[in-house]
Short mmCIF file of C-alpha atoms in Angstrom, two decimals:
data_model
loop_
_atom_site.label_atom_id
_atom_site.label_comp_id
_atom_site.label_asym_id
_atom_site.label_seq_id
_atom_site.Cartn_x
_atom_site.Cartn_y
_atom_site.Cartn_z
CA UNK A 1087 -0.74 12.56 -6.71
CA UNK A 1088 2.18 11.00 -7.82
CA UNK A 1089 2.75 9.80 -4.34
CA UNK A 1090 1.24 6.13 -3.61
CA UNK A 1091 1.20 6.50 0.14
CA UNK A 1092 -0.83 9.76 0.02
CA UNK A 1093 -3.20 8.31 -2.29
CA UNK A 1094 -3.72 5.07 -0.18
CA UNK A 1095 -4.49 7.38 3.31
CA UNK A 1096 -7.34 9.31 0.89
CA UNK A 1097 -8.74 5.95 -0.43
CA UNK A 1098 -8.44 4.06 2.71
CA UNK A 1099 -11.71 5.90 4.16
CA UNK A 1100 -13.59 4.52 1.28
CA UNK A 1101 -11.86 1.03 0.24
CA UNK A 1102 -9.58 -1.11 2.24
CA UNK A 1103 -6.05 -0.87 1.63
CA UNK A 1104 -3.65 -3.67 2.22
CA UNK A 1105 -1.42 -3.34 5.30
CA UNK A 1106 1.78 -1.46 4.29
CA UNK A 1107 4.71 0.08 5.63
CA UNK A 1108 6.91 3.23 3.95
CA UNK A 1109 10.25 2.93 4.19
CA UNK A 1110 13.00 5.54 3.21
CA UNK A 1111 16.37 3.93 3.88
CA UNK A 1112 17.33 0.09 3.96
CA UNK A 1113 18.00 0.24 7.62
CA UNK A 1114 15.01 0.87 8.49
CA UNK A 1115 13.35 -2.60 7.14
CA UNK A 1116 11.45 -4.27 9.90
CA UNK A 1117 9.02 -6.56 8.22
CA UNK A 1118 7.37 -9.99 9.13
CA UNK A 1119 4.93 -10.89 6.80
CA UNK A 1120 6.21 -13.09 3.74
CA UNK A 1121 5.97 -13.01 0.90
CA UNK A 1122 6.29 -9.83 0.36
CA UNK A 1123 6.12 -6.99 -2.29
CA UNK A 1124 8.36 -4.05 -1.97
CA UNK A 1125 7.32 -0.98 -4.46
CA UNK A 1126 8.08 2.76 -5.27
CA UNK A 1127 5.82 4.98 -3.81
CA UNK A 1128 4.66 6.69 -7.37
CA UNK A 1129 1.47 6.18 -9.53
CA UNK A 1130 3.62 5.48 -12.44
CA UNK A 1131 3.47 2.07 -14.31
CA UNK A 1132 5.72 0.59 -11.59
CA UNK A 1133 6.92 -2.58 -13.87
CA UNK A 1134 7.70 -0.28 -16.75
CA UNK A 1135 10.28 1.16 -14.64
CA UNK A 1136 11.65 -1.53 -12.67
CA UNK A 1137 9.91 -0.25 -9.73
CA UNK A 1138 8.36 -3.43 -7.97
CA UNK A 1139 9.77 -6.64 -6.41
CA UNK A 1140 7.39 -9.39 -5.95
CA UNK A 1141 7.88 -13.01 -3.76
CA UNK A 1142 10.27 -11.47 -1.18
CA UNK A 1143 10.74 -14.42 1.16
CA UNK A 1144 12.28 -12.95 4.32
CA UNK A 1145 13.91 -9.87 5.31
CA UNK A 1146 17.26 -9.87 3.94
CA UNK A 1147 15.47 -10.38 0.50
CA UNK A 1148 13.57 -7.51 1.43
CA UNK A 1149 16.39 -5.17 2.54
CA UNK A 1150 18.15 -5.78 -0.83
CA UNK A 1151 15.22 -5.00 -2.62
CA UNK A 1152 14.33 -1.83 -0.74
CA UNK A 1153 17.84 -0.90 -1.19
CA UNK A 1154 17.51 -1.41 -4.97
CA UNK A 1155 14.22 0.21 -5.31
CA UNK A 1156 15.52 3.47 -3.37
CA UNK A 1157 17.80 3.88 -6.66
CA UNK A 1158 14.73 4.52 -8.50
CA UNK A 1159 12.50 6.60 -5.94
CA UNK A 1160 12.93 8.23 -2.29
CA UNK A 1161 9.96 5.96 -1.03
CA UNK A 1162 9.17 2.38 -1.14
CA UNK A 1163 5.77 0.67 0.03
CA UNK A 1164 5.83 -2.77 1.42
CA UNK A 1165 2.82 -4.82 1.54
CA UNK A 1166 1.92 -8.52 1.79
CA UNK A 1167 1.54 -10.33 -1.21
CA UNK A 1168 -1.84 -11.33 -1.20
CA UNK A 1169 -3.03 -14.17 -3.06
CA UNK A 1170 -7.06 -13.71 -4.75
CA UNK A 1171 -8.35 -12.32 -8.04
CA UNK A 1172 -7.13 -9.38 -8.99
CA UNK A 1173 -9.96 -6.19 -10.09
CA UNK A 1174 -9.59 -3.19 -11.84
CA UNK A 1175 -11.69 -0.02 -10.57
CA UNK A 1176 -11.46 3.12 -12.66
CA UNK A 1177 -13.46 6.30 -12.13
CA UNK A 1178 -13.71 9.33 -14.16
CA UNK A 1179 -15.59 12.71 -13.71
CA UNK A 1180 -17.67 13.30 -16.59
CA UNK A 1181 -18.12 17.14 -16.86
CA UNK A 1182 -21.99 16.38 -18.38
CA UNK A 1183 -22.60 13.53 -16.27
CA UNK A 1184 -20.74 13.25 -13.56
CA UNK A 1185 -18.68 10.31 -12.06
CA UNK A 1186 -18.81 7.22 -13.51
CA UNK A 1187 -17.46 3.77 -12.31
CA UNK A 1188 -15.75 1.21 -14.29
CA UNK A 1189 -15.65 -2.48 -12.83
CA UNK A 1190 -13.29 -5.48 -14.45
CA UNK A 1191 -10.63 -7.93 -13.91
CA UNK A 1192 -7.49 -6.23 -12.94
CA UNK A 1193 -3.92 -6.26 -13.41
CA UNK A 1194 -2.99 -6.66 -17.07
CA UNK A 1195 -5.96 -8.13 -17.76
CA UNK A 1196 -8.00 -4.76 -18.14
CA UNK A 1197 -6.02 -3.72 -20.99
CA UNK A 1198 -5.52 -7.04 -22.56
CA UNK A 1199 -9.19 -8.13 -22.86
CA UNK A 1200 -11.03 -5.01 -22.41
CA UNK A 1201 -13.59 -6.57 -20.37
CA UNK A 1202 -15.44 -3.51 -18.48
CA UNK A 1203 -18.72 -2.99 -16.98
CA UNK A 1204 -19.41 1.31 -16.22
CA UNK A 1205 -22.20 2.96 -14.32
CA UNK A 1206 -22.50 6.23 -13.11
CA UNK A 1207 -22.15 6.92 -9.44
CA UNK A 1208 -23.56 6.88 -6.89
CA UNK A 1209 -23.83 3.14 -7.08
CA UNK A 1210 -26.32 0.48 -5.15
CA UNK A 1211 -25.36 -3.16 -4.31
CA UNK A 1212 -27.57 -4.30 -7.56
CA UNK A 1213 -25.59 -2.15 -9.88
CA UNK A 1214 -22.43 -4.13 -8.76
CA UNK A 1215 -24.38 -7.05 -9.07
CA UNK A 1216 -25.27 -5.59 -12.75
CA UNK A 1217 -21.79 -4.78 -13.74
CA UNK A 1218 -20.25 -8.53 -12.71
CA UNK A 1219 -22.77 -10.03 -15.00
CA UNK A 1220 -22.00 -8.25 -17.33
CA UNK A 1221 -18.41 -9.10 -17.43
CA UNK A 1222 -17.04 -12.01 -19.72
CA UNK A 1223 -14.90 -12.58 -16.60
CA UNK A 1224 -17.80 -12.10 -13.93
CA UNK A 1225 -17.97 -15.80 -13.01
CA UNK A 1226 -14.38 -15.27 -11.73
CA UNK A 1227 -15.25 -12.33 -9.82
CA UNK A 1228 -17.96 -14.62 -8.13
CA UNK A 1229 -15.04 -17.42 -7.19
CA UNK A 1230 -14.80 -19.59 -10.07
CA UNK A 1231 -12.02 -21.66 -9.17
CA UNK A 1232 -10.82 -19.21 -6.51
CA UNK A 1233 -12.73 -18.48 -3.24
CA UNK A 1234 -13.49 -14.77 -3.04
CA UNK A 1235 -15.27 -12.87 -0.85
CA UNK A 1236 -17.87 -11.17 -3.12
CA UNK A 1237 -19.41 -9.20 -0.36
CA UNK A 1238 -16.11 -7.66 0.45
CA UNK A 1239 -15.86 -6.80 -3.55
CA UNK A 1240 -19.38 -5.35 -3.73
CA UNK A 1241 -18.56 -3.19 -0.62
CA UNK A 1242 -15.18 -1.89 -1.96
CA UNK A 1243 -16.76 -1.02 -5.32
CA UNK A 1244 -19.13 0.65 -3.59
CA UNK A 1245 -16.67 2.63 -1.34
CA UNK A 1246 -15.20 3.49 -4.48
CA UNK A 1247 -18.09 4.99 -5.97
CA UNK A 1248 -18.74 6.83 -2.96
CA UNK A 1249 -15.09 8.29 -2.82
CA UNK A 1250 -15.41 9.58 -6.84
CA UNK A 1251 -19.40 10.98 -5.73
CA UNK A 1252 -17.65 12.81 -2.54
CA UNK A 1253 -14.14 13.73 -3.92
CA UNK A 1254 -14.66 14.18 -7.59
CA UNK A 1255 -11.51 13.55 -8.91
CA UNK A 1256 -11.00 14.00 -12.68
CA UNK A 1257 -9.43 10.52 -12.94
CA UNK A 1258 -9.09 7.58 -10.38
CA UNK A 1259 -8.05 3.91 -10.28
CA UNK A 1260 -7.44 1.03 -8.24
CA UNK A 1261 -5.71 -1.36 -10.00
CA UNK A 1262 -5.40 -3.91 -8.76
CA UNK A 1263 -8.16 -4.47 -5.75
CA UNK A 1264 -7.14 -8.29 -4.34
CA UNK A 1265 -10.21 -10.01 -3.92
CA UNK A 1266 -9.49 -12.55 -1.28
CA UNK A 1267 -11.10 -15.20 0.52
CA UNK A 1268 -11.23 -13.00 3.54
CA UNK A 1269 -12.02 -9.50 2.43
CA UNK A 1270 -10.80 -7.02 -0.89
CA UNK A 1271 -7.98 -4.44 -0.74
CA UNK A 1272 -6.42 -1.94 -3.05
CA UNK A 1273 -2.47 -2.57 -3.49
CA UNK A 1274 -2.13 -0.16 -6.06
CA UNK A 1275 -4.06 3.30 -7.02
CA UNK A 1276 -3.65 6.40 -8.92
CA UNK A 1277 -5.96 9.72 -8.59
CA UNK A 1278 -5.45 12.66 -10.43
CA UNK A 1279 -7.23 15.89 -9.47
#
């Protein structure tokens, strides 16, 4: 599935998704939650194709960003730019063992540090605690230097586990899931069946 909007709609029954709006024309732009992020509605690595604009401060900047991004892709997603800890959730349906859930620090850190813990689905809250404890960066997920809603993180991981268990995608990823002081929200995701 290459349409981020479709992935968000499918995932939202399991993992909270940051509020978003889809635009197909700069003339449609109406948004009042700044700073904002605009990105192409694709599941490719958006930074590789200059498909994301961060730190948008007002509607005029947003209109310009949407206009620019529509030259790359026919749909643009706008979300508030959330502050928090970025988390990676990965999943793979192994033909012998079933769905496996991976958890680590998100964004580029998952690729750089490769600090990930994996368990077979379905998970329990105790499994999620164990996974966090195994991570070198686990202390960050528990709120070191930044307040985070740890319970929301656990609920999001459990929801992702349920998604993998029930839907059985070949591969799924939420990266990042932003854990804030008041929740945990998917801001980018990929699902392949």
